[in-house]
Every structure is written in structure tokens, then in C-alpha cells.
Coordinates of C-alpha atoms in Angstrom, one line a residue:
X1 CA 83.1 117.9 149.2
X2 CA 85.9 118.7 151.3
X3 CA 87.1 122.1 150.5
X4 CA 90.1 123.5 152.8
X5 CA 89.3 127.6 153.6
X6 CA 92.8 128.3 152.5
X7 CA 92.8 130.2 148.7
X8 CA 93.9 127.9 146.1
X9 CA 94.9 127.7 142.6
X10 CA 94.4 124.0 141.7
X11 CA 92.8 125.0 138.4
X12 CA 96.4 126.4 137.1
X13 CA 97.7 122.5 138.2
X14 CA 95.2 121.2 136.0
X15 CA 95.9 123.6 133.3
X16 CA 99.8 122.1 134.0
X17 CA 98.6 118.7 133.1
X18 CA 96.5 120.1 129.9
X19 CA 99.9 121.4 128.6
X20 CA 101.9 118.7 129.7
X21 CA 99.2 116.3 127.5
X22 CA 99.3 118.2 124.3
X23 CA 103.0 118.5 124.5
X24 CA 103.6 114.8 124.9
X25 CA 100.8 114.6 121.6
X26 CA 102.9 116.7 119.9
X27 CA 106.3 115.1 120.8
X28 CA 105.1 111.3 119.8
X29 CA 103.8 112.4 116.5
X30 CA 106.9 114.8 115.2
X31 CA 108.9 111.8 115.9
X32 CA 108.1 110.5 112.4
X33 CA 108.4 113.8 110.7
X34 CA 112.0 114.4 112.2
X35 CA 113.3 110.4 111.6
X36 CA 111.7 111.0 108.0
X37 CA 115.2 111.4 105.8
X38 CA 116.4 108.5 107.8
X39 CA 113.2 105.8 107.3
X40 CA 113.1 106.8 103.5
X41 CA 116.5 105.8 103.1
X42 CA 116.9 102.6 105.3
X43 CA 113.5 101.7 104.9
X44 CA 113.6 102.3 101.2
X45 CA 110.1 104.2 101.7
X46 CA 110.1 107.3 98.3
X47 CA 108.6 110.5 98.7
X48 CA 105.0 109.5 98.2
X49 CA 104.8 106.8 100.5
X50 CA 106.1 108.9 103.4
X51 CA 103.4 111.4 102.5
X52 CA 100.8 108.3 102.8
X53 CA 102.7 107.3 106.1
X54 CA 102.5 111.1 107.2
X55 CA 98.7 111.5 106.3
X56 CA 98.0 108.0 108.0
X57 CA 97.8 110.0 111.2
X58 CA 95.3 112.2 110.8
X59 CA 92.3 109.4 109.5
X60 CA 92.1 107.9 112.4
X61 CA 92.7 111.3 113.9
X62 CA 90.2 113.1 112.5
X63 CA 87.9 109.9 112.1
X64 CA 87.4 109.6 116.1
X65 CA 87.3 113.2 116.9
X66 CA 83.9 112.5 117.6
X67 CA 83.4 109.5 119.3
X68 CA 86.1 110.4 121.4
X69 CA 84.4 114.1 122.2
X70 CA 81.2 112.1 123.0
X71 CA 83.1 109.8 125.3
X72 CA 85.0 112.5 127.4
X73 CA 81.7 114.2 127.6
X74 CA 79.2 111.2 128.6
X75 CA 82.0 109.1 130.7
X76 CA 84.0 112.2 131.9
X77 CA 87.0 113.9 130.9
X78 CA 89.5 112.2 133.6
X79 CA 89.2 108.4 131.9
X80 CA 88.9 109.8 128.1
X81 CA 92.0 111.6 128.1
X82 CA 93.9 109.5 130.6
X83 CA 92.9 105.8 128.4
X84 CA 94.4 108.0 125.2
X85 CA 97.8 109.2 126.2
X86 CA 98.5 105.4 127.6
X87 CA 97.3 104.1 124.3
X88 CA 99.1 106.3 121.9
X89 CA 102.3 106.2 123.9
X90 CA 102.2 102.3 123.4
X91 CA 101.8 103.1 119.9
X92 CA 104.9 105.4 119.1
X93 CA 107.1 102.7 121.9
X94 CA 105.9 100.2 118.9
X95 CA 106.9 102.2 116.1
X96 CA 110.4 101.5 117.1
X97 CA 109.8 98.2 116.2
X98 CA 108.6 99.1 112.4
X99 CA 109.9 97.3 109.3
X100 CA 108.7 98.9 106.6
X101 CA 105.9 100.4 105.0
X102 CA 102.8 98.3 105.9
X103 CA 103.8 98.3 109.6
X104 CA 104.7 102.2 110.1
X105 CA 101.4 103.1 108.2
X106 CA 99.4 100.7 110.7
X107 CA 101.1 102.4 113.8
X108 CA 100.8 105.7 112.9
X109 CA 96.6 104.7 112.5
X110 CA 96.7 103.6 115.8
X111 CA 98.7 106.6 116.9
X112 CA 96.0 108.8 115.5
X113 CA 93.5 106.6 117.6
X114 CA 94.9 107.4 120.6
X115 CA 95.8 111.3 120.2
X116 CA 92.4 112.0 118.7
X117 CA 90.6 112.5 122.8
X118 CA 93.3 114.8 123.3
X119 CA 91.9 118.1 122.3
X120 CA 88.4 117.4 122.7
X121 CA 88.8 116.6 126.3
X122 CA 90.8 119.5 126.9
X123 CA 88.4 122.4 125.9
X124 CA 85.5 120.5 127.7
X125 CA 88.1 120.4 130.7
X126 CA 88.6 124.0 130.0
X127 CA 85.2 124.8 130.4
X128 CA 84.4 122.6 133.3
X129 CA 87.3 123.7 135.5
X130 CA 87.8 127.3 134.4
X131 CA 85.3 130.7 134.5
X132 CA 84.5 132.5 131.1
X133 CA 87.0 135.5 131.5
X134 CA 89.9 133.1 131.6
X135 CA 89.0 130.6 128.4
X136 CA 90.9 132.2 126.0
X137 CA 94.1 132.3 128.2
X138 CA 93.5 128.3 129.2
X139 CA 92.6 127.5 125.7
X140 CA 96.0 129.4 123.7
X141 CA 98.2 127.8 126.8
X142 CA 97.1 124.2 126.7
X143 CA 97.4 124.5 122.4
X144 CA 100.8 126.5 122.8
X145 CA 102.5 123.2 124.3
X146 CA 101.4 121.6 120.3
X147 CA 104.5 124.2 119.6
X148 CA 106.7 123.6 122.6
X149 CA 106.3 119.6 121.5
X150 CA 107.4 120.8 118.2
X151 CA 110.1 123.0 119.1
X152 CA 111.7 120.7 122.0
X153 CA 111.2 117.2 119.4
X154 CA 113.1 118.3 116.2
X155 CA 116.5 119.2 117.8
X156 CA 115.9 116.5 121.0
X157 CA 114.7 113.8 118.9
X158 CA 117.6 114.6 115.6
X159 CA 120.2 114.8 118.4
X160 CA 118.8 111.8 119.8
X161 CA 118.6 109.7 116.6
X162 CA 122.3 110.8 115.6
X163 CA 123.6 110.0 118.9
X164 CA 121.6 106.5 119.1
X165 CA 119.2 104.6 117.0
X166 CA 115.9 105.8 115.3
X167 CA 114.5 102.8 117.0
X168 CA 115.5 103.4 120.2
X169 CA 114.0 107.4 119.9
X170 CA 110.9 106.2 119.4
X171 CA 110.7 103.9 122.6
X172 CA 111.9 106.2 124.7
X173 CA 109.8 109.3 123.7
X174 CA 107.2 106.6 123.8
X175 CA 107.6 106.0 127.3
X176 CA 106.8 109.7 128.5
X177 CA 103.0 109.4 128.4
X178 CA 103.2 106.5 130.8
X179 CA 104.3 109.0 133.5
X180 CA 102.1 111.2 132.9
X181 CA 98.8 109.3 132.6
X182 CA 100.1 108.0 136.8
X183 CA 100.4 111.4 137.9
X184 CA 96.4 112.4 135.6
X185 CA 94.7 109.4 137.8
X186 CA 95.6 111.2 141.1
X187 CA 95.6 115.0 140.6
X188 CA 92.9 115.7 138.3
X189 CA 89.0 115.6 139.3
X190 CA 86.3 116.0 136.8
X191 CA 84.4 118.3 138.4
X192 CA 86.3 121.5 140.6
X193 CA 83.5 120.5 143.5
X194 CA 85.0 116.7 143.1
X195 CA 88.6 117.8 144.5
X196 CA 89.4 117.0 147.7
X197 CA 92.0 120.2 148.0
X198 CA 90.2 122.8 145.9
X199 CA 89.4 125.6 148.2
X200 CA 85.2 127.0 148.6
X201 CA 86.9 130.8 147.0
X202 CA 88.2 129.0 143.6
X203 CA 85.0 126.7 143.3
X204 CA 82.7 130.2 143.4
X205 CA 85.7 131.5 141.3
X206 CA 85.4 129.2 138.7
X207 CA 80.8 128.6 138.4
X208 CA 80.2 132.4 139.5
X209 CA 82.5 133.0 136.4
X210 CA 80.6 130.6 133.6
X211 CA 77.6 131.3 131.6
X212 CA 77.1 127.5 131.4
X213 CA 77.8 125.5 134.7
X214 CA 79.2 122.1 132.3
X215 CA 79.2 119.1 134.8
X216 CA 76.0 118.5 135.6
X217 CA 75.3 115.1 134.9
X218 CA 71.3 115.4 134.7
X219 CA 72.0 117.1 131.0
X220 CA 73.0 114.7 128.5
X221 CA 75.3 115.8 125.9
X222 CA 73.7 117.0 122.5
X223 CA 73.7 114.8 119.9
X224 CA 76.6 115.8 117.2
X225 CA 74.9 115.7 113.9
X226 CA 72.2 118.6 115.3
X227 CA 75.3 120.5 115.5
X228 CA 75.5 120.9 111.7
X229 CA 72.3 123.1 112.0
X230 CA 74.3 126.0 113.0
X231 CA 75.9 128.4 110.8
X232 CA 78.3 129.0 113.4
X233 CA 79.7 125.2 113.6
X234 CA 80.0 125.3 110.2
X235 CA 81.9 128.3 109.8
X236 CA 84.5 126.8 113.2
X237 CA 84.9 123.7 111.1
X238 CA 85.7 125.1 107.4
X239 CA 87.9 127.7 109.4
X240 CA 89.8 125.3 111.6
X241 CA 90.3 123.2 108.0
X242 CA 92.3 126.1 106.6
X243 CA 94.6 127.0 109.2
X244 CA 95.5 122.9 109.8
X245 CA 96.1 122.3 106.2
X246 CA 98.9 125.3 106.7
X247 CA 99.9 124.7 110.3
X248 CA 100.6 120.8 109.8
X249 CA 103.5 121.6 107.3
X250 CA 105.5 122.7 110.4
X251 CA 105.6 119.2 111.8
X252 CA 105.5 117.2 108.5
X253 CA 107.5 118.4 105.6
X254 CA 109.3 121.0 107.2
X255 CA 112.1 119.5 108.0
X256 CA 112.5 117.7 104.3
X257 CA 111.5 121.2 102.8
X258 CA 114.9 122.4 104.8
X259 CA 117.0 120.0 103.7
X260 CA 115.8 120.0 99.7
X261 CA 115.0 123.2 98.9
X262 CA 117.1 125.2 101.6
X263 CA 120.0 123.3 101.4
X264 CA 120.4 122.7 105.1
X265 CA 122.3 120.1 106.7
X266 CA 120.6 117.4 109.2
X267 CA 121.7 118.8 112.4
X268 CA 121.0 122.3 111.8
X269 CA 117.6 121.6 110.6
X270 CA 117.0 120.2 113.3
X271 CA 117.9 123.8 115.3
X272 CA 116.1 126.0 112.3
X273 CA 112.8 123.8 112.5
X274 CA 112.2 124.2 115.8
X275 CA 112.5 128.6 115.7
X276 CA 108.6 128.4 114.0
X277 CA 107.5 126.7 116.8
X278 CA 109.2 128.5 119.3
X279 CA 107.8 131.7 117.8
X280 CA 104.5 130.2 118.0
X281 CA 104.4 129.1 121.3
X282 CA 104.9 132.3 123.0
X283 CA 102.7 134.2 120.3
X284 CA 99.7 132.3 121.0
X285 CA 99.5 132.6 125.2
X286 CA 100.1 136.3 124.6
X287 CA 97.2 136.3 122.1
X288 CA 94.7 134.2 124.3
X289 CA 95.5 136.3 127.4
X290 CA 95.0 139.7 125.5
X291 CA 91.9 138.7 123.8
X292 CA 90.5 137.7 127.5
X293 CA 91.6 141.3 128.6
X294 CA 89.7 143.0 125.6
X295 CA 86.3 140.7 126.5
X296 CA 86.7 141.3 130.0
X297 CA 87.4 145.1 130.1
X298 CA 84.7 145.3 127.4
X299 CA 87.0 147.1 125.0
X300 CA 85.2 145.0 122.2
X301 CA 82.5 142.3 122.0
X302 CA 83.3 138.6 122.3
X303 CA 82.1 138.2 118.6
X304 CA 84.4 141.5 117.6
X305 CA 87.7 139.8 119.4
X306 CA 87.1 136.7 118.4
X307 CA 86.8 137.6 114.8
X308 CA 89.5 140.2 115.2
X309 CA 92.1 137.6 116.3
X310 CA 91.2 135.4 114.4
X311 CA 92.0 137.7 110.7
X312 CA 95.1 139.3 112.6
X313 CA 96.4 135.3 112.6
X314 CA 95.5 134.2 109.4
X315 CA 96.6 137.8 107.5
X316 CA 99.8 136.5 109.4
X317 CA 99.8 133.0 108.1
X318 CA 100.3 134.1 104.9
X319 CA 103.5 134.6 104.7
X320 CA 103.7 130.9 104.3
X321 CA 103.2 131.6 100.7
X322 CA 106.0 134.3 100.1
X323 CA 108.7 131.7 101.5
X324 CA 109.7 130.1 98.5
X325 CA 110.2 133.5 96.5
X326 CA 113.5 134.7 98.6
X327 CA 116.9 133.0 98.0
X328 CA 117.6 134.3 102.1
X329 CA 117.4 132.0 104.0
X330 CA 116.9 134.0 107.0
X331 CA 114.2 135.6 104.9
X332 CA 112.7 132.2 104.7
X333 CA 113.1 131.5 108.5
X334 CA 111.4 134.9 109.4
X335 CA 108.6 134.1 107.0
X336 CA 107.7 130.9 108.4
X337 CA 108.3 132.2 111.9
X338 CA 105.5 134.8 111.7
X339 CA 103.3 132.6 109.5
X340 CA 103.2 129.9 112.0
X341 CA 102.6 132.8 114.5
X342 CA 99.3 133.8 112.7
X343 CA 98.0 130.1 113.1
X344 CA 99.1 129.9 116.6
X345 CA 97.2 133.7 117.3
X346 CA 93.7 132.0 115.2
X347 CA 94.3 129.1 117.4
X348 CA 94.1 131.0 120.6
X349 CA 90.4 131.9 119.7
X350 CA 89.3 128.4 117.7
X351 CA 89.9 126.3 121.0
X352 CA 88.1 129.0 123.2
X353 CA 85.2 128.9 120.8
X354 CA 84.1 125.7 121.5
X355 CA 83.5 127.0 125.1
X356 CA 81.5 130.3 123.7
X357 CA 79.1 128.6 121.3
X358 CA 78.4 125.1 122.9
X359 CA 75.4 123.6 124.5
X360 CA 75.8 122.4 127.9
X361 CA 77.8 119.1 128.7
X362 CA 78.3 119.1 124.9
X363 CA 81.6 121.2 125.2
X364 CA 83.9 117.9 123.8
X365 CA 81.9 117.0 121.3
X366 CA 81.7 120.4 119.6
X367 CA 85.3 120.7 119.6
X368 CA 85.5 117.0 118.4
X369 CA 83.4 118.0 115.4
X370 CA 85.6 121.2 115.0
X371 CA 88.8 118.9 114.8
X372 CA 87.6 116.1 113.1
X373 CA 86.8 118.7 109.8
X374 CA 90.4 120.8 110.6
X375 CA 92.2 117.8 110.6
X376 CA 90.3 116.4 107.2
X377 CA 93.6 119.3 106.3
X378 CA 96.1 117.0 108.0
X379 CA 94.4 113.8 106.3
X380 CA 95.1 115.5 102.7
X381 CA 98.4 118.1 103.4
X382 CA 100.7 115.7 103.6
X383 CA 99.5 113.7 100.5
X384 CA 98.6 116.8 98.3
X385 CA 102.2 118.5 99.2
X386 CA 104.5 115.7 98.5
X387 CA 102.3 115.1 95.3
X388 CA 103.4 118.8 94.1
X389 CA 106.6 117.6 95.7
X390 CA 107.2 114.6 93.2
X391 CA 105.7 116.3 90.1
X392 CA 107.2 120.1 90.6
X393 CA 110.6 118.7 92.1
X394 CA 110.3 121.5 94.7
X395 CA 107.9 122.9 97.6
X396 CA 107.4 126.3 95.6
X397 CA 103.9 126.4 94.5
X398 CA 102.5 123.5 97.5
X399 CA 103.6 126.6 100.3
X400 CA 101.2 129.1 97.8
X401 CA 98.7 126.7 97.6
X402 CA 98.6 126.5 101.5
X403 CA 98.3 130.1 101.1
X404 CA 95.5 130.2 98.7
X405 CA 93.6 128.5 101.4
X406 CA 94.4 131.0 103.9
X407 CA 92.6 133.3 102.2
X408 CA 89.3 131.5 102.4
X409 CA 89.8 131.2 106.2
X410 CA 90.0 135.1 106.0
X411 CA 86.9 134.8 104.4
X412 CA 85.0 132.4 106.6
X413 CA 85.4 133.8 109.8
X414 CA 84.6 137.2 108.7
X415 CA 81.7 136.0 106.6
X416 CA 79.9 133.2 107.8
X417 CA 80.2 133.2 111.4
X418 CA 77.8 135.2 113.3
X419 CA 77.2 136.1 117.0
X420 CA 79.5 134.3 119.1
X421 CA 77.3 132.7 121.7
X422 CA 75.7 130.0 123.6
X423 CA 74.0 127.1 120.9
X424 CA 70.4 126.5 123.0
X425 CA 69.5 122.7 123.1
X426 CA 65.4 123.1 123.2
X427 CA 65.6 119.0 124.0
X428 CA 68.5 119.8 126.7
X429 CA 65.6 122.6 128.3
X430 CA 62.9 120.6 127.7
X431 CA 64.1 117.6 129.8
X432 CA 65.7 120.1 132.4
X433 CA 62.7 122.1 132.9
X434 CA 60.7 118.1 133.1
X435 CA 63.0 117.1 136.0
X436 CA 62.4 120.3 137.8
X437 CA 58.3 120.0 137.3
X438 CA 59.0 116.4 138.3
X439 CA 61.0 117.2 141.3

């Protein structure tokens, strides 16, 4: 390893390319949601199909969550997330080439294939490349650019689509990730020992500062159905499912709920959808970096903050449900402002999680398994909202249902999670401590 003496901070460059990744994942998939009024009507694609179209996304999303957790952790986090943003920013260049139902629902599966590595490979980066005290910070800044992709899209991407073509928005937008996946191959290394300009301070920085050294490539991940032994997976998974289910309405029906039920016109939705987002954004780094000061300073336990966030954010998120019951719309906006808020604070602490509670080398997967459940919300929101949608003629009582489910997640995390800590692989010891004896 050749590691200058200088001090360096090539960590915070990769944490620049986590955020850049997540921000390009969010931009390529609000594309749809914000084009939506126009495809219904040129396409001649009604209300339920969109929500079919919409939902498309997340099965093969949630569907590969897994497989694509396993992959970054067996083959390494550089080629798992670098092979997904090229893939699903071929896919929404494509879409620009839809013609109508069949062939936007079939892009928007393979659009879900690619994005689903995304998050997976970035908590198991986040573990690998960052020490303990920082993982909450890492964790609510690389999700926090899923709100920044939001935020910049809807007014970009409407200004874009008015000034242009829909078709012509979707391959340039497209064309991002292609960038981006040039500059991965030659900044990031999967391990912090690996890079060639890392200094010797940030490597003891970064494994002094980890309970679990992830990277060593003598321990095999775990395998992903032994997971489902553990209260405390289960409890991160029917969690995570509640606060997707609500946070997904910010990049799918928002903008048609605007426009319906609030009367707005196309442009200024465009400005309105975004403030949620916005909001968000800022809400969660301030949330991951003041949970990582309470764990640090020891003002609480790591179980204590994480649960403590976590209720703070979903109490927040319910304001979701009060939106529909005030004729302000200002009201409305600063209801769904500090509801997406809450999820973006619960976020903070469900992408740290998979760093606190995972076996070694199995970092990925356990956040794959936490995504692929949480995004089971995505697979079914869109369907079940513009169901109520088509039979209620408004988004009233599909915003209190989201809320309804809120409350469970209130429930969950203060309920059936336990101790936050380190899941112990007796098959990842025994064949550790077998090496050593062999040795």
C-alpha cells in the first residue's frame, strides 16, 4: 500500500461520490413522476395504469435488493455499484424512446434492476471506508441526496419538458450516470488500505474507529435467509416498510395530488414539489450528525438514539395524514414539508443500522434485505393510492391511510427492536478461528 504521510480526507471524496450516486438514482426515477400529466394524456395511459407504470419500479427494485447486496459484498462494492448506475442510466436514456404502456412498464423494470445495488452498496461502503462515530453522519448524507434528486428533478426536469420534449428529458437526464460511473472506476478503492493516496493517519482513523474491520476477504458474507432469525432484522424491515410506503408519495403522486386536489398549475408544481424535499434534505444530515454526537459523547446509548430518532421522525411523518383536512394551501405545503422531514430524520438512523447490527462482510446484504421489505411499500403505494384515487375521486383518505401506517412504525421500533448491536455469525467465527488454528 502506498500511503503518503500527508493527512488526508479521501473518505469525505468517497462520501462525495455516495451522494452524487443516490442523487443521480433519484433524479432518473422522478423523471416519470414529474412527465406523469404529460404521458397520461399523449400516451392515452388513465390513472390506474400510471399507478401500475409507477409501482413497476420498485419489483424489480425490491426483488434484487438481495442479490445485488450479496454481489457488492462477495465481488466488492467498486464493480456492484459502478455496473448499476451504467445500467439504469441506459434504461431511463431508453425511456425516451417509450410508446406506450407495455414499453414504459418494461423500462421502468429494468430501471428498478439497475437502481436496486444502489443503497446496498452504499451502507456496506459506509462501513468499509468510515469509523463507527461517523456512520450516522455518512449514512443521513449519502440518503439526503434521495431529496436533493427530488428537489433539483421536479422544477429542472418540468422546465425542461416545457421548454423541450419529454423525450428528449429523459435522454439527457439519462446521460448523467455515464459520467459518473468514469470518474467511480478511478477514485474509489474498495478497501481504504487499497488507495494509492489515502494517508497511514486516515487508514488508523477509519479501522481504530470500527467494531467490525468489513473488508477482509477470508470472511464470507452470511447467508441472507439466517438473517430472518433475528428479532432485530425483522423489526428494520417492517419499519423501513412504513416509512417507504409514506416517503414514496413525494416522488410519485405528489405532483398529480398538486395539480387535482390543490389546484395548482404545471409550473408552479413543479416549484411547490420540490420544498418537501428540500426540507428533507437538510433535516436528515442535521439528524445523522446529531445522533453521532449523542453516541459519541455518550449522552444516550446507541440503542436509546437510535430508537429516539427514529419516533421523533415518524411522530413527524404524520402530518402526512392531516394534509388533506386544510383548504390552505400553505398549510398543506408546511404539512408535507415536516412530514417528509420525519421520514428523512428515521432515515438518518435506518441506513446507519445496517452498520450497527450486521455480521462481518455481510453489511450489503443486511441492508439489501432491509430495502427489499421497505420497498415491498413502493411496489404497493403507488397501486393502492391511485386505487383510492379512482374510487374516492380524491387523495383524502389514501394520505390517512399512509398515516395509519405510520403509527405501526411508531410501534415497531419501540417495540420489537431490541439492543442495537453486532449480529454474531457462530459459522463466520468458527471458520475464522479454523484458519487461525490452521495458520
Amino acid at each position: 500500500m502506498n500511503t503518503p504521510s500527508r493527512s488526508t480526507r479521501i473518505r469525505w471524496w468517497i462520501a462525495g461520490l455516495m451522494w452524487l450516486a443516490v442523487a443521480i438514482n433519484y433524479i432518473d426515477r422522478t423523471v416519470l413522476s414529474a412527465a406523469a400529466p404529460h404521458l397520461i394524456k399523449e400516451l392515452e395511459i388513465n390513472p390506474e395504469m400510471m399507478g401500475v407504470i409507477m409501482a413497476a419500479f420498485f419489483w424489480s427494485y425490491a426483488l434484487l435488493q438481495i442479490p445485488a447486496g450479496w454481489f457488492a459484498d462477495r465481488f466488492g462494492q467498486k464493480k456492484g455499484l459502478g455496473i448499476a448506475v451504467g445500467w439504469w442510466s441506459i434504461a431511463t436514456m431508453a425511456m425516451g424512446l417509450a410508446t406506450g404502456f407495455k414499453s414504459l412498464l418494461a423500462l421502468r423494470l429494468a430501471l428498478g434492476v439497475g437502481e436496486a445495488a444502489a443503497y446496498p452498496s452504499n451502507a456496506g461502503i459506509a462501513a468499509r471506508w468510515f469509523p463507527d462515530r461517523e456512520r450516522a453522519t455518512v449514512s443521513g448524507l449519502f440518503d439526503s441526496a434521495s431529496k436533493f434528486g427530488g428537489a433539483i428533478a421536479m422544477p429542472l426536469i418540468v422546465w425542461m419538458i416545457a421548454m423541450f420534449d419529454w423525450r428528449i428529458t429523459f435522454l439527457a437526464i439519462g446521460a448523467v450516470g455515464l459520467f459518473w460511473v468514469i470518474a467511480w472506476y478511478f477514485i474509489y478503492a474498495e478497501n481504504p488500505e487499497d488507495h494509492k493516496s489515502i494517508s497511514r493517519d486516515e487508514v488508523h482513523l477509519i479501522r481504530d474507529g470500527q467494531a467490525n474491520k468489513h473488508g477482509d476477504k477470508s470472511v464470507l458474507p452470511m447467508k441472507w435467509y439466517k438473517l430472518l432469525r433475528y428479532r432485530n432484522i425483522w423489526a428494520m424491515c417492517i419499519g423501513f416498510f412504513t416509512i417507504n410506503y409514506t416517503s414514496y408519495f413525494f416522488i410519485t403522486w405528489l405532483p398529480t395530488y398538486l395539480v387535482k386536489d390543490k389546484g395548482m398549475d404545471f409550473l408552479k408544481m413543479g416549484m411547490v414539489a420540490a420544498l418537501p424535499l428540500i426540507c428533507g434534505m437538510v433535516i436528515e444530515v442535521l439528524a445523522g450528525w446529531a445522533s453521532d454526537r449523542m453516541v459519541h459523547n455518550k449522552v444516550l446509548s446507541l440503542t436509546a438514539t437510535r430508537k429516539l430518532f427514529l419516533t421523533i421522525g415518524l411522530v413527524m411523518a404524520l402530518c402526512i395524514g392531516f394534509a388533506p383536512f386544510t383548504d390552505s394551501v400553505f398549510m398543506t405545503v408546511l404539512l408535507l414539508c415536516i412530514a417528509k422531514s420525519g421520514t428523512t430524520v428515521a432515515a438518518s438512523q435506518v441506513w446507519a443500522l445496517p452498520g450497527d447490527v450486521a455480521p462481518k462482510n455481510s453489511v450489503s446484504i443486511v441492508a439489501g434485505l432491509q430495502n427489499t421489505v421497505s420497498n415491498m411499500g413502493g411496489a404497493v403505494g403507488p397501486i393502492i393510492t391511485g386505487a383510492i384515487v379512482g374510487a374516492t375521486g380524491h387523495f383524502t383518505w389514501a394520505l390517512v391511510f399512509s398515516a395509519v401506517l405510520v403509527v405501526i412504525g411508531i410501534l415497531n421500533y419501540l417495540f420489537l427492536m431490541g439492543k442495537v448491536e453486532p449480529i454474531v455469525d457462530e459459522e463466520q467465527v468458527h471458520h475464522s478461528q479454523t484458519l487461525t488454528s490452521g495458520a
